[in-house]
Coordinates of C-alpha atoms in Angstrom, one line a residue:
Chain A
M1 CA 82.8 -12.0 11.7
R2 CA 82.8 -14.6 14.7
D3 CA 86.4 -15.6 13.6
E4 CA 87.3 -12.2 13.4
L5 CA 85.9 -11.3 16.9
D6 CA 89.7 -11.3 18.3
E7 CA 90.6 -8.5 15.4
I8 CA 87.9 -6.6 15.5
R9 CA 88.4 -5.6 18.9
R10 CA 91.2 -5.1 19.0
R11 CA 91.0 -2.2 16.7
G12 CA 88.7 -0.5 18.4
G13 CA 84.8 -2.4 17.5
E14 CA 82.7 -4.1 19.2
L15 CA 80.5 -6.7 17.7
V16 CA 76.4 -7.0 17.3
L17 CA 75.0 -9.0 15.5
I18 CA 70.9 -8.8 14.4
G19 CA 69.2 -11.5 12.4
N20 CA 65.5 -11.7 11.3
G21 CA 64.0 -14.8 12.6
A22 CA 62.4 -15.6 15.6
A23 CA 63.9 -15.4 19.7
H24 CA 63.9 -19.3 19.9
F25 CA 66.0 -19.9 16.4
A26 CA 68.3 -16.8 17.8
A27 CA 68.8 -18.9 20.8
A28 CA 69.7 -22.1 19.1
F29 CA 72.0 -19.9 16.8
R30 CA 74.1 -18.6 19.6
E31 CA 74.5 -22.3 20.2
D32 CA 75.5 -23.9 17.3
L33 CA 77.8 -20.9 16.7
Q34 CA 78.8 -21.2 20.3
L35 CA 79.2 -17.3 20.0
A36 CA 80.9 -15.5 22.7
S37 CA 78.6 -15.1 25.6
D38 CA 79.1 -11.3 25.8
V39 CA 78.5 -10.5 21.1
P40 CA 74.8 -8.7 21.5
L41 CA 72.7 -10.8 19.2
L42 CA 69.3 -9.1 18.5
V43 CA 66.3 -10.5 16.2
D44 CA 64.2 -8.1 14.3
P45 CA 61.2 -10.6 13.1
E46 CA 59.0 -7.7 12.0
R47 CA 62.8 -6.7 10.2
R48 CA 62.4 -2.7 11.1
A49 CA 66.1 -2.5 11.0
Y50 CA 66.6 -4.5 7.9
R51 CA 64.2 -1.7 6.3
A52 CA 66.1 1.0 8.0
A53 CA 69.3 0.1 7.4
G54 CA 68.1 -0.1 3.4
L55 CA 68.8 -3.8 2.9
R56 CA 67.9 -5.3 0.5
R57 CA 65.1 -8.5 -0.3
G58 CA 64.1 -10.3 -3.7
R59 CA 64.0 -13.3 -5.0
V60 CA 66.8 -12.5 -7.9
E61 CA 69.3 -11.8 -5.6
M62 CA 68.7 -15.1 -4.1
L63 CA 69.5 -16.8 -7.6
S64 CA 73.5 -15.7 -8.5
P65 CA 74.8 -17.9 -10.9
R66 CA 78.3 -16.5 -7.8
L67 CA 75.6 -18.9 -5.1
P68 CA 76.8 -22.3 -5.6
L69 CA 80.7 -20.0 -5.4
H70 CA 79.6 -18.3 -2.1
A71 CA 78.3 -21.9 -0.9
L72 CA 81.3 -24.1 -1.9
R73 CA 83.6 -21.5 0.3
A74 CA 81.4 -21.3 3.1
L75 CA 81.4 -25.0 3.2
R76 CA 85.5 -24.8 3.0
Q77 CA 85.5 -22.3 5.6
G78 CA 83.4 -25.5 7.9
F79 CA 80.0 -24.0 7.5
R80 CA 76.9 -26.1 7.2
Q81 CA 73.3 -24.6 6.1
S82 CA 71.0 -25.9 8.3
S83 CA 67.2 -24.6 7.8
I84 CA 66.8 -21.0 6.8
A85 CA 65.1 -19.8 9.8
G86 CA 63.5 -16.4 9.6
D87 CA 62.6 -14.5 6.0
P88 CA 64.4 -16.6 3.1
W89 CA 64.7 -13.8 0.9
Q90 CA 66.4 -10.7 3.1
L91 CA 69.8 -10.5 2.8
G92 CA 72.3 -8.9 4.7
G93 CA 74.1 -6.2 5.7
V94 CA 77.1 -4.7 7.6
F95 CA 77.8 -1.2 9.5
V96 CA 80.4 0.2 11.1
I97 CA 78.7 3.2 13.4
T98 CA 80.9 5.7 15.4
P99 CA 80.6 6.4 19.0
G100 CA 77.7 9.1 18.8
G101 CA 75.8 7.6 15.7
A102 CA 78.6 8.7 12.4
L103 CA 78.8 6.1 9.8
A104 CA 82.1 4.8 8.6
Y105 CA 81.6 1.2 7.4
R106 CA 78.2 0.2 5.0
Y107 CA 78.0 -3.1 3.2
V108 CA 74.7 -3.9 1.6
S109 CA 74.8 -7.6 0.4
A110 CA 73.9 -7.8 -3.6
E111 CA 72.3 -11.0 -3.5
A112 CA 73.3 -14.5 -1.1
G113 CA 76.3 -15.5 0.7
D114 CA 77.7 -12.0 0.1
H115 CA 80.3 -10.6 2.4
P116 CA 82.1 -7.6 2.8
P117 CA 85.9 -8.3 2.5
V118 CA 87.5 -8.7 5.7
T119 CA 90.2 -6.2 5.2
E120 CA 88.6 -3.5 4.3
L121 CA 85.8 -3.9 6.9
L122 CA 88.8 -3.8 9.9
A123 CA 90.4 -1.0 8.4
A124 CA 87.5 0.8 8.4
I125 CA 86.8 -0.1 12.3
E126 CA 90.0 1.1 13.4
E127 CA 90.4 4.5 10.9
R128 CA 86.6 5.5 11.1
P129 CA 85.9 7.6 8.0
A130 CA 83.1 10.2 8.2
L131 CA 81.3 8.4 5.3
S132 CA 78.8 10.4 3.5
E133 CA 75.1 9.6 4.5
A134 CA 73.5 12.2 0.8
Q135 CA 74.1 9.1 -0.5
D136 CA 74.3 10.4 -4.4
A137 CA 73.9 9.0 -7.1
P138 CA 77.8 9.1 -8.1
R139 CA 78.3 12.9 -10.2
W140 CA 79.7 11.5 -13.2
Q141 CA 76.4 9.5 -13.4
R142 CA 73.7 12.2 -12.1
L143 CA 75.5 14.6 -15.2
L144 CA 74.8 11.3 -17.3
G145 CA 71.3 11.0 -16.5
R146 CA 70.4 14.8 -17.3
G147 CA 72.0 14.8 -20.4
L148 CA 70.7 11.8 -21.7
S149 CA 67.6 13.4 -20.5
R150 CA 67.0 16.6 -21.7
L151 CA 67.6 14.4 -25.3
V152 CA 64.9 11.7 -25.4
D153 CA 62.5 13.6 -22.9
P154 CA 60.9 15.9 -26.0
T155 CA 60.6 12.9 -28.0
V156 CA 58.0 11.2 -25.0
A157 CA 58.1 8.3 -25.9
L158 CA 61.8 7.5 -24.5
S159 CA 61.0 9.4 -22.1
F160 CA 57.7 7.7 -20.7
D161 CA 58.8 4.0 -22.2
R162 CA 60.7 2.1 -20.0
T163 CA 64.5 3.2 -22.2
G164 CA 63.3 6.7 -20.1
F165 CA 62.9 5.2 -16.6
R166 CA 66.0 4.0 -17.2
I167 CA 67.6 7.4 -18.2
H168 CA 66.1 9.7 -15.6
S169 CA 66.5 6.7 -13.0
L170 CA 70.5 7.7 -13.1
A171 CA 69.7 10.8 -11.0
F172 CA 67.8 8.7 -8.3
R173 CA 69.3 9.3 -4.9
P174 CA 69.9 5.3 -3.9
G175 CA 69.4 6.1 0.2
D176 CA 65.7 8.1 -0.9
L177 CA 63.7 5.1 0.0
E178 CA 66.1 3.3 2.8
V179 CA 63.2 4.7 5.4
D180 CA 61.2 2.9 7.6
L181 CA 57.6 3.4 7.4
S182 CA 56.4 1.8 10.6
G183 CA 53.5 3.4 12.3
R184 CA 52.3 5.4 9.3
R185 CA 49.2 4.3 7.9
C186 CA 49.1 4.7 3.7
L187 CA 45.7 4.3 1.6
V188 CA 46.1 3.1 -1.7
T189 CA 42.7 3.5 -4.4
G190 CA 43.1 0.9 -7.1
A191 CA 45.0 -1.4 -4.7
N192 CA 44.6 -4.6 -5.8
S193 CA 46.5 -4.8 -9.3
G194 CA 49.1 -2.9 -11.9
I195 CA 50.8 0.4 -9.9
G196 CA 48.0 0.5 -7.4
F197 CA 49.0 -3.0 -6.6
E198 CA 52.7 -2.0 -7.0
S199 CA 53.0 0.9 -4.4
A200 CA 51.3 -0.5 -1.7
L201 CA 53.7 -3.6 -2.0
A202 CA 56.5 -1.1 -1.5
L203 CA 54.9 0.9 1.5
A204 CA 54.8 -2.1 3.1
D205 CA 58.1 -3.3 2.4
L206 CA 58.8 -0.6 4.2
G207 CA 56.6 -1.4 6.6
A208 CA 54.1 0.6 6.6
E209 CA 50.3 -0.3 7.5
V210 CA 48.5 0.1 3.8
V211 CA 44.3 0.0 3.4
L212 CA 43.9 -1.4 0.1
L213 CA 40.5 0.5 -1.5
C214 CA 39.1 -1.8 -3.9
R215 CA 35.9 -2.4 -5.9
S216 CA 35.8 -5.7 -4.8
R217 CA 36.4 -7.3 -1.3
E218 CA 37.8 -10.8 -3.1
R219 CA 39.9 -9.5 -5.3
G220 CA 41.5 -7.2 -2.7
E221 CA 42.0 -9.6 -0.5
E222 CA 44.0 -11.7 -2.8
A223 CA 46.2 -8.5 -3.3
A224 CA 46.5 -8.2 0.2
E225 CA 47.9 -11.9 1.1
Q226 CA 49.9 -11.6 -2.1
I227 CA 51.7 -8.4 -0.4
R228 CA 51.7 -10.2 3.1
T229 CA 53.3 -13.1 1.9
R230 CA 55.6 -10.8 -0.3
T231 CA 56.9 -8.3 2.7
A232 CA 56.0 -10.9 6.1
N233 CA 53.6 -7.1 6.8
R234 CA 50.8 -8.6 8.4
R235 CA 49.3 -4.8 8.4
V236 CA 47.6 -5.0 4.8
F237 CA 44.1 -4.4 5.0
V238 CA 41.2 -4.1 2.6
E239 CA 38.4 -1.9 2.6
P240 CA 36.2 -2.4 -0.1
L241 CA 35.6 1.1 -2.1
D242 CA 34.3 2.3 -5.2
V243 CA 35.6 5.6 -5.7
A244 CA 32.7 6.6 -8.5
N245 CA 30.4 5.7 -6.1
L246 CA 29.6 9.2 -3.6
A247 CA 27.7 7.7 -1.4
D248 CA 29.9 4.6 -1.0
V249 CA 32.9 7.0 -0.7
R250 CA 31.1 8.7 2.2
E251 CA 30.4 5.5 4.0
V252 CA 33.6 4.0 3.6
G253 CA 35.9 7.8 4.1
A254 CA 33.3 8.2 7.6
R255 CA 35.0 4.8 8.7
L256 CA 38.7 5.9 7.6
A257 CA 38.3 9.0 9.1
S258 CA 38.2 7.9 12.9
D259 CA 41.8 6.9 12.6
R260 CA 44.9 8.9 11.5
V261 CA 45.9 9.3 7.9
D262 CA 49.8 10.0 6.8
V263 CA 49.4 9.4 3.4
L264 CA 46.9 9.1 0.8
I265 CA 46.8 7.6 -2.8
H266 CA 44.0 8.3 -5.9
N267 CA 45.3 5.9 -8.0
A268 CA 42.1 4.8 -9.2
G269 CA 41.3 4.7 -12.8
V270 CA 39.1 3.7 -15.3
L271 CA 38.8 4.0 -19.4
P272 CA 35.1 2.7 -20.5
A273 CA 34.8 2.0 -24.1
E274 CA 31.0 4.0 -23.9
R275 CA 29.2 6.6 -21.5
V276 CA 28.5 5.4 -18.5
V277 CA 26.5 7.2 -16.0
T278 CA 26.9 6.6 -12.1
D279 CA 23.9 6.5 -10.0
D280 CA 25.3 10.4 -9.0
G281 CA 24.6 11.5 -12.3
L282 CA 27.9 11.4 -13.2
E283 CA 30.2 10.5 -16.3
Q284 CA 31.8 7.4 -14.8
T285 CA 35.7 8.7 -15.5
W286 CA 34.9 12.4 -13.7
A287 CA 33.2 10.4 -11.0
T288 CA 36.6 8.3 -10.9
H289 CA 39.3 10.5 -11.2
V290 CA 37.8 13.8 -10.1
A291 CA 34.5 13.9 -7.7
G292 CA 35.2 10.3 -5.8
P293 CA 38.9 11.8 -4.9
H294 CA 37.7 15.0 -4.0
L295 CA 35.0 14.0 -1.2
L296 CA 37.8 11.5 -0.1
T297 CA 40.2 13.7 0.3
R298 CA 37.4 16.5 2.0
L299 CA 36.8 13.6 4.3
L300 CA 39.7 12.6 5.3
R301 CA 41.4 15.7 5.9
P302 CA 40.5 15.4 9.6
A303 CA 42.6 12.7 9.9
L304 CA 45.4 13.5 7.6
E305 CA 45.6 16.7 9.4
R306 CA 46.4 14.5 12.7
S307 CA 49.3 13.0 10.7
P308 CA 52.7 15.1 11.0
D309 CA 53.6 14.7 7.7
A310 CA 50.7 13.6 5.7
R311 CA 50.8 13.5 2.2
V312 CA 48.4 13.1 -0.6
I313 CA 49.5 11.6 -4.2
W314 CA 47.0 12.0 -7.5
V315 CA 47.7 9.4 -9.9
S316 CA 47.5 11.6 -12.8
S317 CA 48.4 10.4 -16.8
G318 CA 50.9 11.9 -18.9
G319 CA 48.0 12.0 -21.3
M320 CA 46.9 14.9 -19.4
Y321 CA 49.7 17.0 -21.2
T322 CA 47.2 16.7 -24.8
R323 CA 43.9 18.5 -23.0
R324 CA 42.8 21.5 -21.0
L325 CA 41.2 21.6 -18.4
R326 CA 36.9 21.8 -19.9
L327 CA 34.1 21.7 -17.5
D328 CA 31.3 23.0 -20.3
D329 CA 29.8 19.1 -20.2
V330 CA 31.9 17.2 -17.9
S331 CA 29.4 14.1 -18.1
W332 CA 29.5 14.1 -22.1
K333 CA 25.5 15.0 -22.3
R334 CA 26.2 17.2 -25.3
R335 CA 29.3 15.5 -27.0
R336 CA 28.8 13.1 -29.5
P337 CA 30.4 10.2 -30.1
Y338 CA 31.5 9.6 -26.1
D339 CA 35.3 9.4 -26.5
G340 CA 37.0 7.4 -24.1
V341 CA 40.1 8.5 -24.5
V342 CA 39.1 12.5 -24.5
A343 CA 37.3 12.0 -21.2
Y344 CA 40.4 10.3 -19.7
A345 CA 42.5 13.0 -20.3
E346 CA 40.2 15.4 -19.5
T347 CA 40.4 14.3 -16.2
K348 CA 43.7 13.5 -15.7
R349 CA 44.0 17.7 -16.5
A350 CA 41.3 18.1 -14.0
Q351 CA 43.3 16.0 -11.2
V352 CA 46.4 18.1 -11.8
V353 CA 44.8 21.8 -11.5
L354 CA 42.7 19.9 -8.4
A355 CA 46.0 18.3 -6.7
E356 CA 47.1 22.1 -7.3
L357 CA 44.2 23.4 -5.7
W358 CA 44.1 21.2 -2.7
A359 CA 48.0 22.1 -1.8
E360 CA 46.6 25.8 -1.7
R361 CA 44.1 24.8 0.9
L362 CA 46.2 22.4 2.9
R363 CA 49.7 24.3 3.2
S364 CA 48.8 25.8 6.2
Q365 CA 48.1 22.3 7.8
R366 CA 51.4 20.9 6.2
I367 CA 50.0 18.9 4.2
A368 CA 51.9 18.5 0.5
V369 CA 49.4 17.4 -2.3
N370 CA 50.9 16.4 -5.2
A371 CA 50.3 15.2 -8.4
M372 CA 52.4 12.4 -10.7
H373 CA 52.0 10.4 -14.2
P374 CA 53.6 7.3 -14.3
G375 CA 54.9 7.1 -18.1
W376 CA 53.8 4.1 -19.9
A377 CA 53.6 1.1 -18.0
D378 CA 52.2 -2.3 -18.3
T379 CA 49.3 -2.6 -16.2
P380 CA 46.1 -5.0 -16.9
S381 CA 43.8 -1.8 -17.7
V382 CA 46.0 -0.7 -20.2
R383 CA 46.0 -4.1 -21.6
S384 CA 42.1 -4.1 -21.4
S385 CA 41.8 -0.6 -22.1
I386 CA 43.6 0.4 -25.3
P387 CA 44.6 -2.8 -26.2
G388 CA 45.7 -0.7 -29.0
F389 CA 48.3 1.3 -27.3
Y390 CA 49.2 -2.1 -25.9
R391 CA 50.0 -3.7 -29.1
M392 CA 52.4 -1.1 -30.1
T393 CA 54.1 -0.2 -27.3
R394 CA 54.3 -3.7 -25.2
H395 CA 58.0 -4.1 -26.0
I396 CA 59.0 -0.9 -24.3
L397 CA 56.6 -1.1 -21.8
R398 CA 57.8 0.6 -18.0
T399 CA 57.1 -2.4 -15.2
P400 CA 53.7 -2.2 -12.9
A401 CA 57.1 -1.3 -10.4
E402 CA 58.9 1.4 -12.0
G403 CA 55.6 3.2 -13.3
A404 CA 54.8 3.1 -9.5
D405 CA 58.2 4.0 -8.4
T406 CA 57.1 8.0 -8.4
I407 CA 54.5 7.3 -5.8
V408 CA 56.1 5.5 -3.5
W409 CA 58.5 7.5 -3.2
L410 CA 56.5 10.7 -3.3
A411 CA 55.2 8.8 -0.3
A412 CA 58.2 7.9 1.5
A413 CA 61.1 10.2 0.7
D414 CA 62.4 12.7 2.9
A415 CA 63.4 14.3 0.2
A416 CA 59.5 15.0 -1.2
R417 CA 58.6 16.4 1.7
A418 CA 60.1 20.0 0.6
H419 CA 57.2 19.6 -2.3
S420 CA 53.5 20.3 -2.5
G421 CA 51.2 22.0 -5.2
R422 CA 53.7 20.1 -8.1
F423 CA 53.5 17.9 -10.9
F424 CA 56.2 15.0 -10.7
F425 CA 57.5 12.5 -13.5
D426 CA 60.2 10.1 -12.7
R427 CA 60.8 11.7 -9.0
E428 CA 61.2 15.2 -10.7
P429 CA 58.7 17.8 -10.9
R430 CA 57.8 18.8 -14.4
G431 CA 55.5 21.7 -16.3
T432 CA 52.0 20.6 -16.7
H433 CA 51.7 22.9 -20.0
W434 CA 53.4 21.7 -23.7
L435 CA 51.0 22.3 -25.9
P436 CA 49.8 26.1 -26.6
G437 CA 46.0 26.6 -25.7
T438 CA 45.7 24.2 -23.2
R439 CA 46.7 26.4 -20.0
E440 CA 43.3 27.6 -17.9
T441 CA 42.5 30.5 -16.8
D442 CA 41.7 31.3 -12.9
A443 CA 38.2 31.8 -13.5
E444 CA 38.4 28.1 -14.8
R445 CA 40.2 26.9 -11.7
R446 CA 37.6 28.1 -9.6
A447 CA 35.0 26.8 -11.6
L448 CA 36.6 23.8 -11.2
W449 CA 36.8 23.5 -7.0
K450 CA 33.0 25.0 -7.6
R451 CA 32.5 22.1 -9.4
V452 CA 34.2 19.6 -7.2
E453 CA 32.1 20.9 -4.0
A454 CA 28.6 20.5 -6.0
D455 CA 30.1 17.5 -7.0
A456 CA 30.4 16.8 -3.4
R457 CA 27.5 17.6 -1.9
R458 CA 25.2 15.9 -4.7
G459 CA 26.9 12.5 -2.4
A460 CA 25.4 14.1 0.3
R461 CA 22.1 14.0 -0.4
A462 CA 22.6 10.4 -2.5
Chain B
M1 CA 68.3 11.2 7.9
R2 CA 71.3 9.5 9.2
V3 CA 71.1 5.3 9.3
A4 CA 72.3 5.5 12.8
D5 CA 69.7 7.8 13.7
R6 CA 66.8 5.7 11.6
L7 CA 67.8 2.7 13.3
A8 CA 67.8 4.3 16.8
P9 CA 64.8 4.3 17.5
I10 CA 64.0 0.7 16.9
V11 CA 63.5 -1.7 19.5
L12 CA 64.8 -5.2 19.4
Q13 CA 64.8 -8.0 21.7
Q14 CA 68.6 -8.7 22.7
I15 CA 68.9 -12.8 23.5
L16 CA 71.1 -13.2 26.4
P17 CA 73.0 -16.3 26.6
S18 CA 70.8 -17.5 29.5
G19 CA 67.9 -17.8 26.7
E20 CA 66.7 -14.8 28.7
R21 CA 65.2 -11.8 26.5
R22 CA 65.4 -8.5 27.2
S23 CA 64.6 -5.5 24.9
R24 CA 67.2 -2.8 23.3
P25 CA 66.5 0.1 21.0
L26 CA 69.3 0.0 18.9
G27 CA 71.0 3.5 19.4
S28 CA 72.1 1.9 22.7
L29 CA 74.5 0.7 21.1
W30 CA 75.9 4.0 20.7
H31 CA 75.4 6.0 22.4
P32 CA 75.2 5.5 26.5
E33 CA 71.6 4.1 27.7
P34 CA 69.7 5.8 30.5
G35 CA 71.6 6.2 34.0
A36 CA 75.0 5.4 32.2
P37 CA 77.8 8.2 32.6
D38 CA 77.3 10.5 29.7
V39 CA 79.6 9.2 27.6
P40 CA 78.9 7.5 24.2
S41 CA 81.0 4.2 24.5
P42 CA 84.6 5.2 22.7
R43 CA 84.0 1.6 20.7
A44 CA 82.7 1.7 17.1
V45 CA 79.8 -0.9 16.7
V46 CA 79.9 -3.4 13.8
L47 CA 76.6 -4.0 13.2
V48 CA 75.9 -7.4 10.9
F49 CA 72.6 -8.3 9.7
L50 CA 72.4 -11.7 9.1
R51 CA 70.7 -13.4 6.2
H52 CA 69.4 -16.1 8.5
F53 CA 69.2 -17.7 11.8
G54 CA 70.8 -21.2 10.3

């Protein structure tokens, strides 16, 4: 690029360089490269601009088979790689922005050593084409994705599994997650592993402050350190919380509510083999999936109201489709034998209805509340809680990151702001009833609210 | 939201040839800086994000 400086200027462009290392590395870089004194050189150690520009970062991209060829080309051009100063996993890119801020050229490096063709770049500087920034997937790709979805969605397995993710993602807008979440505070329950961990990791990578709410401080700290290392974002914190313990929720919730909350993700989940009753006298699945998250939302409501764009996300399950809302025996005192899978599915159904009820109540405060299901993902809890299902499906499960994708999209994408009170799967709102007899009545919806409010008061007495 | 609008409010440190630093909002690269005549620079900004220094 240095060699093309004159040509860039002749065509009406001005070169600006941004690096992700510290300022003293930049000064040495300027000297080593004998960079013209009038070329602005800026440093972005926190990678805020890199994230806002949607540039890639990752280990796989550093292992391209073409890397030796790129290195050879650089050597022939007289470059010598010195020690890397900055984030070793960050990739670069080039943008041409016209006066007034329109985009005329975008090149996002897909692997290390990957640079835009110079002729293409110079032409864009001169011609300044108005580039679409909507960044929709190409029309043929979206149509293909929708067509294939119609075929596979009724099969359930080919929709919930990794094939489904690949098909549904054909219609994703690639630019949706090119956002900078700096200054936003996101709370994630059950964030030390699986889908919760991947959600926290992705949000931290987009620059958000992330608070991991985990039962174990030790496991939470391990996860937080991993996220800090992988994202170079230091604003990742741990707050020990057992969401099934209402007294704990009350104490931690009050503490967290002192500051603004922009995103609250109810992800913590359990699937016990036997009936477990919490200190509050609640069945553990109900306490973890319904009563605890409801109380936490209630306590954090003032903190969410302080955000200009607050979002609450309930991580439900596709298993909820099999059950209707049932409130006559949520504590499993009468039903025998206890069935953890049924308890799980019933409480996941309750989460979906509760998200709708919260959305109605928070609509005037412009707080978006949505539920979602991640499909079938390979997570530690799937492995340990439903080993039979895991053995049967392990070759077709989604990765935890694929399972977390819609959570991250709901938490971060501008496009998600338009929705509240919906149930999402793979970034699309979906219906909440497939089977006959699963639709709840208005009276049952009101009874659910009454029930969780009563549970919240139970926490107050504890 | 446009890439330029997402980048505009981000303030980075500019390293001057003298080694001194000054804060610079990225938006000032394609919008006039406060106090400057109210016309954008006629030049297109070629923003190169380096993979790393070195």
